[in-house]
CSV table of C-alpha atoms and ligand atoms in Angstrom, one decimal:
chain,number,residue,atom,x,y,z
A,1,UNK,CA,17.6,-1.3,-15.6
A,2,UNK,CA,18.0,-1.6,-19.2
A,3,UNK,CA,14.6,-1.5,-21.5
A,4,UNK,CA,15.1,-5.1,-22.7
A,5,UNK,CA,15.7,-6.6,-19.7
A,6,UNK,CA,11.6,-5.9,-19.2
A,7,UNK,CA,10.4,-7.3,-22.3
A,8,UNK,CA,9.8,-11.2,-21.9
A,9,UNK,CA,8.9,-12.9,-25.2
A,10,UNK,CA,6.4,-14.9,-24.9
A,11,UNK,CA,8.3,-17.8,-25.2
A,12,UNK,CA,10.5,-16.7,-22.7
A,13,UNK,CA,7.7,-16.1,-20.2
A,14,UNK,CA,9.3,-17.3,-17.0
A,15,UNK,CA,6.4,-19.3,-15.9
A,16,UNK,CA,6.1,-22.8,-17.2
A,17,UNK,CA,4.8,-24.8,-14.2
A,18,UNK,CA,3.5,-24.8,-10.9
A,19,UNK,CA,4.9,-26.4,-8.0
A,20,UNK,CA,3.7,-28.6,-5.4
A,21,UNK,CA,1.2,-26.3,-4.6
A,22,UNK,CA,-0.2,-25.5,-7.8
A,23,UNK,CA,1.0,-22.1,-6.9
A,24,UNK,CA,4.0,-19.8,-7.6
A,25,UNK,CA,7.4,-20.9,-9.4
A,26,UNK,CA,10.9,-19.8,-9.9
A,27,UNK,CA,11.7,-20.5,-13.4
A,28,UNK,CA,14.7,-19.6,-15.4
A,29,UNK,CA,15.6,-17.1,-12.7
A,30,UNK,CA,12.2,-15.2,-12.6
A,31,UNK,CA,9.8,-15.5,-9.4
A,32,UNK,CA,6.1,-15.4,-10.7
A,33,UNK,CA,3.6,-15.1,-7.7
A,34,UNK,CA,0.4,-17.4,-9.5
A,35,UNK,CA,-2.6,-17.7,-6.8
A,36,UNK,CA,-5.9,-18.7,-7.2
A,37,UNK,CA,-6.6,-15.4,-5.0
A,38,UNK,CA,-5.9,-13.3,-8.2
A,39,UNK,CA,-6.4,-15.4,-11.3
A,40,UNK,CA,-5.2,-14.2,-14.9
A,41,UNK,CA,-2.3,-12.3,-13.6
A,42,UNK,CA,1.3,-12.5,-12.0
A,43,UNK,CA,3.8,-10.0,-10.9
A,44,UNK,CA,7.4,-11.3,-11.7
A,45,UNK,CA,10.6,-10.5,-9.5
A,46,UNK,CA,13.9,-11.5,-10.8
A,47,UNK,CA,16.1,-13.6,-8.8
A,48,UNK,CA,19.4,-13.0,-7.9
A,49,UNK,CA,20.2,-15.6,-5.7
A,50,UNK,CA,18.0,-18.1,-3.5
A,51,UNK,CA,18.9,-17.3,0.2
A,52,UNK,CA,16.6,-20.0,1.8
A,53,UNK,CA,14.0,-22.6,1.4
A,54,UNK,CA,12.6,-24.7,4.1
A,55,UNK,CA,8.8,-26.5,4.8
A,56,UNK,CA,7.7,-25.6,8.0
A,57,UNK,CA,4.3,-27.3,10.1
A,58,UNK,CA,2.0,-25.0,8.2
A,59,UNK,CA,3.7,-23.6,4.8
A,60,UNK,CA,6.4,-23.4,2.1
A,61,UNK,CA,9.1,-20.8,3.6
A,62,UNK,CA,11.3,-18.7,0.8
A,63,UNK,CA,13.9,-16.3,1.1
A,64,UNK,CA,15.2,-14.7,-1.9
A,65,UNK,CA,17.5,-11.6,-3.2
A,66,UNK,CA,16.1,-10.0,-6.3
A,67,UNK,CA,17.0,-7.9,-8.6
A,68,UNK,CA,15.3,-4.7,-7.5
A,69,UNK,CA,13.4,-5.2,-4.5
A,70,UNK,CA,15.9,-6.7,-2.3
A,71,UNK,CA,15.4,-9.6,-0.1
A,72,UNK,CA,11.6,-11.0,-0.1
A,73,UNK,CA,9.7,-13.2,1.8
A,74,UNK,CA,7.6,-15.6,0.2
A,75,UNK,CA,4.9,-18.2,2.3
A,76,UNK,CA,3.4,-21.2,0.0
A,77,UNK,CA,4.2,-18.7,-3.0
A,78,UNK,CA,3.0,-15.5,-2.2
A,79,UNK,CA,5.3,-12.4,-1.2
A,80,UNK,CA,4.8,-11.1,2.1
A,81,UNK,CA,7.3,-8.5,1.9
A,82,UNK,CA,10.7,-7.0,0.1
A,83,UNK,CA,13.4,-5.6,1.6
A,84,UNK,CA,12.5,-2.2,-0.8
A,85,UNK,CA,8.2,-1.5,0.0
A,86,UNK,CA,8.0,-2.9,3.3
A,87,UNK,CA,7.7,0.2,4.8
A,88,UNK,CA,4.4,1.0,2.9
A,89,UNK,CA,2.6,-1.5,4.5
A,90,UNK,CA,4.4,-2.3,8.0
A,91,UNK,CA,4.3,1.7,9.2
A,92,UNK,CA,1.0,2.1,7.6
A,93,UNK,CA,-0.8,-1.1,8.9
A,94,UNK,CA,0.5,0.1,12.4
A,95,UNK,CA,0.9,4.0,13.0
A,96,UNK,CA,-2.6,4.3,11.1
A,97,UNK,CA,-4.3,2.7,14.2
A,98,UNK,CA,-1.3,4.1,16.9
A,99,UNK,CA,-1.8,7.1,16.0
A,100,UNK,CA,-5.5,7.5,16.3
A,101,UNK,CA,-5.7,6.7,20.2
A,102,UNK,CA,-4.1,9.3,22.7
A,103,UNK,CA,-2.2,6.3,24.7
A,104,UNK,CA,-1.5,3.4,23.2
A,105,UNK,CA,-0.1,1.1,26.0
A,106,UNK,CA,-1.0,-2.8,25.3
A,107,UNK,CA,-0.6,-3.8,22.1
A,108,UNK,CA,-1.2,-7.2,20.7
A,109,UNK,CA,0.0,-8.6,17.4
A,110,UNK,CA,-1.2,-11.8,15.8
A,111,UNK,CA,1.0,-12.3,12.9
A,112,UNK,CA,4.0,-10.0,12.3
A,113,UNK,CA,6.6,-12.6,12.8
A,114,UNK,CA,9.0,-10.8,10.2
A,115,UNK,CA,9.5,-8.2,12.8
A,116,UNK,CA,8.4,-5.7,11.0
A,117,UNK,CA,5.2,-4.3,12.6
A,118,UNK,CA,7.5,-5.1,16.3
A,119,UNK,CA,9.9,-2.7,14.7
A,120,UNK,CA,7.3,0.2,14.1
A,121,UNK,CA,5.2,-0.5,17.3
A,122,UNK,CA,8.2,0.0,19.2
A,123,UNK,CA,8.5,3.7,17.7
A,124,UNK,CA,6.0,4.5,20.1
A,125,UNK,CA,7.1,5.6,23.3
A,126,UNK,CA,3.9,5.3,25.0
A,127,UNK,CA,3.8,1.7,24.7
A,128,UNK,CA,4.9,-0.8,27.7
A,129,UNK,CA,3.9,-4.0,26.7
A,130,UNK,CA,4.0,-5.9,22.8
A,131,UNK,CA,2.7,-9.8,22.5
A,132,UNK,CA,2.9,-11.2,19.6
A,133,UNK,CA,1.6,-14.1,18.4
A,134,UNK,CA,2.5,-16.0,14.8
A,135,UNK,CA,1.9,-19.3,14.3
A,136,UNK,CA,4.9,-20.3,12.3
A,137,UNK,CA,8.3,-20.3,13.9
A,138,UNK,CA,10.0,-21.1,10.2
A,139,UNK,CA,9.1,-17.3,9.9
A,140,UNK,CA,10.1,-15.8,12.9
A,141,UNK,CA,13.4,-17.3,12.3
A,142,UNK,CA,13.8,-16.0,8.8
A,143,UNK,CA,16.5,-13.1,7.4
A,144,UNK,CA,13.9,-10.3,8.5
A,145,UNK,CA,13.0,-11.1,12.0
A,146,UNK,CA,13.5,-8.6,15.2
A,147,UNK,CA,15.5,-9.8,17.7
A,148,UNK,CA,13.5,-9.4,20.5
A,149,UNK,CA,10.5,-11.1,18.8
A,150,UNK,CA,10.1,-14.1,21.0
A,151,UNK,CA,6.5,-15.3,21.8
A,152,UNK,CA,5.0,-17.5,18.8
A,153,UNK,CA,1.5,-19.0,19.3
A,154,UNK,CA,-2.0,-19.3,17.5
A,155,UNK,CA,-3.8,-16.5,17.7
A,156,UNK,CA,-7.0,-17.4,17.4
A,157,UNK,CA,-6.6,-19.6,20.3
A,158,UNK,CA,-4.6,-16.7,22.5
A,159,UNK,CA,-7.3,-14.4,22.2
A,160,UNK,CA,-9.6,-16.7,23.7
A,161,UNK,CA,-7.8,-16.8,26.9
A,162,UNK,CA,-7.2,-13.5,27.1
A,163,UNK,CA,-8.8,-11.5,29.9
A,164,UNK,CA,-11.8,-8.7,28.9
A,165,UNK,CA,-10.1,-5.5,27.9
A,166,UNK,CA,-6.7,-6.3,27.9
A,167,UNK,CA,-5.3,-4.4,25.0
A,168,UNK,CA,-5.5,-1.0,23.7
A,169,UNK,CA,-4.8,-2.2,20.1
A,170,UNK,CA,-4.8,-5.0,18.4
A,171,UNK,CA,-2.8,-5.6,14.7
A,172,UNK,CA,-3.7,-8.3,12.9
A,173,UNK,CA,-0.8,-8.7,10.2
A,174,UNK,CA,-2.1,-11.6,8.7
A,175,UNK,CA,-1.6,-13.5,4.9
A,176,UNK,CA,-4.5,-13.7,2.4
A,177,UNK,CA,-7.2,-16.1,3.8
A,178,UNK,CA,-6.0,-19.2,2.3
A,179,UNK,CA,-4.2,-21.8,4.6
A,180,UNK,CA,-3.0,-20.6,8.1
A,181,UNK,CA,-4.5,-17.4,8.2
A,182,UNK,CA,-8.2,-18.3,6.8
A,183,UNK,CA,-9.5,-18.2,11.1
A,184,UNK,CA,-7.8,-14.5,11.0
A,185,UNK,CA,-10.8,-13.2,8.2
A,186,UNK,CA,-14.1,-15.1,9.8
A,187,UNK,CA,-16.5,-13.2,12.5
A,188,UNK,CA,-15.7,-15.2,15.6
A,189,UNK,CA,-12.0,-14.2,15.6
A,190,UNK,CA,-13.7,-10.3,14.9
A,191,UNK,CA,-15.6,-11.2,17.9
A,192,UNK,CA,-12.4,-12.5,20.0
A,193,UNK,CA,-10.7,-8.9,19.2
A,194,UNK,CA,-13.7,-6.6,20.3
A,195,UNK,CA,-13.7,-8.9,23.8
A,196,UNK,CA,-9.5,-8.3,24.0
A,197,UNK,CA,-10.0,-4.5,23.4
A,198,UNK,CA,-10.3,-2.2,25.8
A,199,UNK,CA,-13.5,0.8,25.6
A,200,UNK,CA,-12.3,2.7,23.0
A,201,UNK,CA,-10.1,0.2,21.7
A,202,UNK,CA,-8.7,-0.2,18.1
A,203,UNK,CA,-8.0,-3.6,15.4
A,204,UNK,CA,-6.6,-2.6,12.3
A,205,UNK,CA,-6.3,-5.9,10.3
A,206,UNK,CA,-4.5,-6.6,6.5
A,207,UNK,CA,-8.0,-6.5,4.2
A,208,UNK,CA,-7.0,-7.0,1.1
A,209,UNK,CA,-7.1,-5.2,-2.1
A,210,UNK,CA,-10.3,-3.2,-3.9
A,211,UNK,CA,-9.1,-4.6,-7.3
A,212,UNK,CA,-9.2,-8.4,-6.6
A,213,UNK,CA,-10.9,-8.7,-3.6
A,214,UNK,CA,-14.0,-6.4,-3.0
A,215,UNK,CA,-16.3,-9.5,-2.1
A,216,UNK,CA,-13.7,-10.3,0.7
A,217,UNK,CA,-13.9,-6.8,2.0
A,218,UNK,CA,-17.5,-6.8,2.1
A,219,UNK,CA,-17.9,-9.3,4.4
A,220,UNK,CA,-15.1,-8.1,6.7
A,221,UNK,CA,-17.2,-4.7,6.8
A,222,UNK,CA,-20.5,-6.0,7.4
A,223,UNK,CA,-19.1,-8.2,10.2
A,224,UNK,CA,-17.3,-5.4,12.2
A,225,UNK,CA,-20.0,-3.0,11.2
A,226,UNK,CA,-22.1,-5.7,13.6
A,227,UNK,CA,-19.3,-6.0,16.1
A,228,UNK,CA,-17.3,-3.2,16.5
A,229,UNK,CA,-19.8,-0.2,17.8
A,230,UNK,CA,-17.6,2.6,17.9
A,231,UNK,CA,-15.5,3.5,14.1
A,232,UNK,CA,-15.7,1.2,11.2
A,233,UNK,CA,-13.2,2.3,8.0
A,234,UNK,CA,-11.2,0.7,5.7
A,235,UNK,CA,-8.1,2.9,4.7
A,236,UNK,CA,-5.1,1.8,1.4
A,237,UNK,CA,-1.5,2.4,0.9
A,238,UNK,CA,0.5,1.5,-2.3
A,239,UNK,CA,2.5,-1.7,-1.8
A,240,UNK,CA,4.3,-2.3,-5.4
A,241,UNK,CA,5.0,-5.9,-5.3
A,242,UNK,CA,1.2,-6.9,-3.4
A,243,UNK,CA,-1.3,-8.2,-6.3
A,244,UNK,CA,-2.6,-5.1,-8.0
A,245,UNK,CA,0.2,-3.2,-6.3
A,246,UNK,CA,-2.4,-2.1,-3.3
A,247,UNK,CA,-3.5,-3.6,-0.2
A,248,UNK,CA,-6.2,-2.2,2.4
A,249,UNK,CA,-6.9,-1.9,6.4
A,250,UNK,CA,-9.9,-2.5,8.3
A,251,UNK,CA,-10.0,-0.4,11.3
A,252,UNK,CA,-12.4,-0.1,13.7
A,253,UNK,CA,-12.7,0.7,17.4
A,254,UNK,CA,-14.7,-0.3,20.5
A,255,UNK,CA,-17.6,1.1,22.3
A,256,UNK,CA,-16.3,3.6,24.1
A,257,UNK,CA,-14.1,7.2,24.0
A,258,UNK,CA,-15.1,8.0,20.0
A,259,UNK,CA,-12.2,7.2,17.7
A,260,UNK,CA,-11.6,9.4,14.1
A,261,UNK,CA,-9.2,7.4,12.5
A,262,UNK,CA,-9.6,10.1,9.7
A,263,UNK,CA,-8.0,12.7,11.9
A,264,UNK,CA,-4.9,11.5,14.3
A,265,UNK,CA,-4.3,12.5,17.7
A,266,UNK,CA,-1.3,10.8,18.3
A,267,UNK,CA,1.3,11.6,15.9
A,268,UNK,CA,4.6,10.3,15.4
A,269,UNK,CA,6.3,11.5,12.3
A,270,UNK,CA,7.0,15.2,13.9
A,271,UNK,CA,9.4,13.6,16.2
A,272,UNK,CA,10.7,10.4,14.9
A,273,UNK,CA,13.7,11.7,13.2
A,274,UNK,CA,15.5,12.2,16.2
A,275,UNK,CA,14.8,9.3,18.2
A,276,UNK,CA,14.0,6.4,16.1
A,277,UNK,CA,17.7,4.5,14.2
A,278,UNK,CA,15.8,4.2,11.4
A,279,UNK,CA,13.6,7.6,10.0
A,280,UNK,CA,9.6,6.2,8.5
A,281,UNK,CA,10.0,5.9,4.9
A,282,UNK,CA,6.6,6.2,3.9
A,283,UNK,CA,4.0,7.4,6.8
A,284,UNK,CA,3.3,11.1,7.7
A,285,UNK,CA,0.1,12.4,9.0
A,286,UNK,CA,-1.1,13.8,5.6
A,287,UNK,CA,-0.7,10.2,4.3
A,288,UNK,CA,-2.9,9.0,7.3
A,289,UNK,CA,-5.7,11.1,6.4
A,290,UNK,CA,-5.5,10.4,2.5
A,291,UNK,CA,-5.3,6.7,2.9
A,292,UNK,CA,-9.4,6.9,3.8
A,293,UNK,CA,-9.9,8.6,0.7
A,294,UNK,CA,-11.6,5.7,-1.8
A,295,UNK,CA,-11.9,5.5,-5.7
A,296,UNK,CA,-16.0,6.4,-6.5
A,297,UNK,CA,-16.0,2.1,-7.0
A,298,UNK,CA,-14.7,0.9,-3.8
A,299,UNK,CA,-16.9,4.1,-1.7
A,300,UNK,CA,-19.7,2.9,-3.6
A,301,UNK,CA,-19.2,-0.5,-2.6
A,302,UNK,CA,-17.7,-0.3,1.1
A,303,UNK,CA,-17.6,3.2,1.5
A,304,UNK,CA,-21.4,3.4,2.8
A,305,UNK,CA,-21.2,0.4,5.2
A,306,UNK,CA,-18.1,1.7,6.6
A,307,UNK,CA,-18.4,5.3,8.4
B,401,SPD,N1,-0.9,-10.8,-0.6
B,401,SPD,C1,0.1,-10.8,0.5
B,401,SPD,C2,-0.4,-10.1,1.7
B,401,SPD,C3,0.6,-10.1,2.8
B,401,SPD,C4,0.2,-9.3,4.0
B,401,SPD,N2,1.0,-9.6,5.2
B,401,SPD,C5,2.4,-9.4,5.0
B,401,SPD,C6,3.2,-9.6,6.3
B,401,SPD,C7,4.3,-8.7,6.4
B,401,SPD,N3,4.7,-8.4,7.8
């Protein structure tokens, strides 16, 4: 990309107004993702070309092609993924809990209805049996879905009815906690997911980023430090086009066989060249451990309520 094309004069910024929302815009060709959730800042995409744009039940669905990221997903303004640095987050917010049980068998997903996390669960040839649950079928339908991604449904209200112990992990691949996915951040829906897991058991949930949301994180910590009695850690990858270009896990496990996420037992990336179509991008093991690893700030804030 040529050095010019990343200067915008200030008069040229591309954000003038907000939309219906009072959230995100695409003005003269430039996406700006503008949230309460991380006031003062936006990270601009350049569009090439708007591939869809629709209202569903519960938010503002947009499909785009940029310039440099590929195709991205945005819901009510904010990006869920690109085509180019989904991999950060959709191998690392599954194989980092996958990988850290022996056996992983049942998995349940509440979110996820890109296909993405599907795609990665499905690397793992121990497991014989995936439900999914997201709320929106707007976004199971969209340019990125799986095609065997079927089942849509609430999940707060799934878990609920779901027997004692059912799963062996449960990923919660959620938005930030404003609109839909709010339920997916607050204790009872914690509580739902230590009652789904089996002994032993792991969640690993989307928790947000140390930079913008550390107050966030703290709750979400002390609530599974009260509810989930076996591990408690939050773990990062590097997700260029998330707010402050980070996001975090929370993962913890049940009462039960003792789970160190730090260390996995499970691992996936020695064989998956040969038998996956496509190769992981971004996890390995190393990555697994080192994504535990927290700035002195964020270990001084989470790092002691988390073990
Ligand atoms: N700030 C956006 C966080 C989005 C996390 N979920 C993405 C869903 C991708 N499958």
């Amino acid at each position: 990309m040529a050095a010019e094309e990343n200067v915008v004069e200030s008069t040229d910024f591309p954000v003038k107004e907000n939309n219906e929302n009072g959230i995100s815009s695409v003005i003269p060709g430039w996406f700006s993702e503008i949230s309460p959730m991380w006031p003062g800042e936006a990270h601009s995409l350049k569009v090439e070309k708007i591939l869809f744009e629709g209202k569903s039940e519960y938010q503002n669905v947009m499909v785009f092609q940029s310039s440099t990221y590929g195709k991205v997903l945005v819901l009510d303004g904010v990006i869920q993924l690109t085509e180019r640095d989904e991999c950060a987050y959709q191998e690392m917010i599954t194989h980092l809990p996958l990988c850290s049980i022996p056996n992983p068998k049942k998995v349940l997903v509440i979110g996820g209805g890109d296909g993405g996390v599907l795609r990665e669960v499905a690397r793992h040839n121990s497991v014989e049996k995936i439900d999914i649950c997201e709320i929106d079928k707007m976004v199971v339908d969209d340019e990125f879905s799986h095609d065997l991604l079927s089942l849509t449904g609430l999940g707060v209200a799934f878990l609920k009815a779901v027997p004692e112990g059912t799963y062996d992990a449960v990923i919660v691949d959620s938005s930030d906690p404003i609109g839909p996915a709010q339920e997916l951040f607050e204790k009872p829906f914690f509580e739902s997911i230590a009652r789904a897991l089996i002994p032993g058991g792991v969640v690993c949930t989307q928790a947000e980023s140390i930079w913008l949301h550390m107050h966030i994180i703290e709750d979400i910590v002390a609530n599974c430090r009260q509810i989930f009695k076996g591990s408690v850690n939050y773990a990062w990858t590097t997700v260029p086009t998330y707010p402050s270009g980070m996001i975090g896990f929370m993962l913890c496990s049940t009462e039960g066989p003792p789970v160190d996420f730090k260390h996995p037992v499970n691992p996936i990336d020695e064989n998956d060249s040969q038998s996956s179509a496509r190769p992981l991008k971004f996890y390995n093991s190393e990555l697994h451990t080192a994504a535990f690893c927290l700035p002195s700030f964020a270990k001084k804030a989470i790092g002691s309520k988390a073990n």
